[in-house]
CSV table of C-alpha atoms in Angstrom, one decimal:
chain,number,residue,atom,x,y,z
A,1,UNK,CA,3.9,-7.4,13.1
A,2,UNK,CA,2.4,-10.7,12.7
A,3,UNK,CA,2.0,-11.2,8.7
A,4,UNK,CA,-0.2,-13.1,6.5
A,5,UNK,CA,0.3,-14.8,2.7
A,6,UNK,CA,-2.2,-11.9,1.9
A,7,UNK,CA,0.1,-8.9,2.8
A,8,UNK,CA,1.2,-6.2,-0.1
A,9,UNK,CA,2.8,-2.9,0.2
A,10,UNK,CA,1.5,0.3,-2.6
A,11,UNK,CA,4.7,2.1,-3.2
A,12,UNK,CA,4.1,5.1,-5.6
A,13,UNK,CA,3.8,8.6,-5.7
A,14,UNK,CA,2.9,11.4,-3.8
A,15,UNK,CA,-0.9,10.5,-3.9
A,16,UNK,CA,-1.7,14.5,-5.6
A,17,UNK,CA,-5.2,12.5,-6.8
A,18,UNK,CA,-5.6,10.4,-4.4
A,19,UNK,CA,-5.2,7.5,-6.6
A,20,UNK,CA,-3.6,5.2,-4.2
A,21,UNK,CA,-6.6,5.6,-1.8
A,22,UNK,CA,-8.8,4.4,-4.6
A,23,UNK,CA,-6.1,1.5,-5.5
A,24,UNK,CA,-6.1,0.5,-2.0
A,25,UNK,CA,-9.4,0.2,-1.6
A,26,UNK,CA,-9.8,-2.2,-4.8
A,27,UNK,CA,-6.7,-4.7,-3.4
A,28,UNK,CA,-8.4,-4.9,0.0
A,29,UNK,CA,-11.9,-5.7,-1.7
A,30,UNK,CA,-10.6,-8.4,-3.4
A,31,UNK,CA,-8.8,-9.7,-0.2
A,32,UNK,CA,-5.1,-8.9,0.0
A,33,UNK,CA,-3.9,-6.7,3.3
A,34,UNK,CA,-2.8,-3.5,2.0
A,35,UNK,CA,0.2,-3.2,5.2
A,36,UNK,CA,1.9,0.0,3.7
A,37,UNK,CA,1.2,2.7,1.4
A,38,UNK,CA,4.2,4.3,0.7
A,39,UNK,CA,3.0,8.0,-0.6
A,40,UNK,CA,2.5,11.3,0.7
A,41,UNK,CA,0.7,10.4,3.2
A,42,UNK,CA,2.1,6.7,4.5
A,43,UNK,CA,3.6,6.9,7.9
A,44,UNK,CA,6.9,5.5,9.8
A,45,UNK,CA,5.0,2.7,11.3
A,46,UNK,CA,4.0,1.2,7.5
A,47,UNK,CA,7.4,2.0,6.2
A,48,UNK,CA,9.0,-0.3,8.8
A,49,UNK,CA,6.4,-3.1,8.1
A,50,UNK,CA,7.4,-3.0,4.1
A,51,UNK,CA,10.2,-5.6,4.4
A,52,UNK,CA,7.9,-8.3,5.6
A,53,UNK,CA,5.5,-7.9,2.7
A,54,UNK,CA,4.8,-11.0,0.3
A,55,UNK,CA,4.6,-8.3,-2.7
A,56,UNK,CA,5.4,-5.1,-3.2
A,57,UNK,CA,3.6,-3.0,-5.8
A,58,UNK,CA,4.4,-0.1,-7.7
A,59,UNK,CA,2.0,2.6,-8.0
A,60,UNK,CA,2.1,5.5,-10.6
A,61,UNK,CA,0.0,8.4,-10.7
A,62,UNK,CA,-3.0,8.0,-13.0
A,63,UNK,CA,-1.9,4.6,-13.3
C-alpha cells in the first residue's frame, strides 16, 4: 500500500440503497482516494488498508 495525503476510508452501513456508491463517487470527484468502503459489500483487502487512512468517515444510511 503506498498512501497519499488524499486517502479516506467510508465506514457505514450495509449499503441496502446503495448510498455509499453514490457517496463514493462524490469524494473521488472532488479528489480524495476513496481506499476502503467498509459496507456490505467492501472486501478483506480494503479493510486491511483502513489503518493507513488520513480520515475515516462515517456513513449512515440515507445520510
Amino acid at each position: 500500500f503506498e498512501g497519499t495525503p488524499y486517502d479516506v476510508a467510508i465506514i457505514g452501513d450495509y449499503n441496502i440503497g446503495g448510498d455509499a456508491w453514490s457517496s463514493r463517487i462524490l469524494l473521488e470527484e472532488i479528489g480524495l482516494r476513496v481506499v476502503a468502503q467498509w459496507s456490505g459489500d467492501g472486501t478483506l483487502t480494503e479493510m486491511k488498508a483502513t489503518p493507513n487512512v488520513k480520515l475515516n468517515l462515517i456513513h449512515c444510511y440515507r445520510s
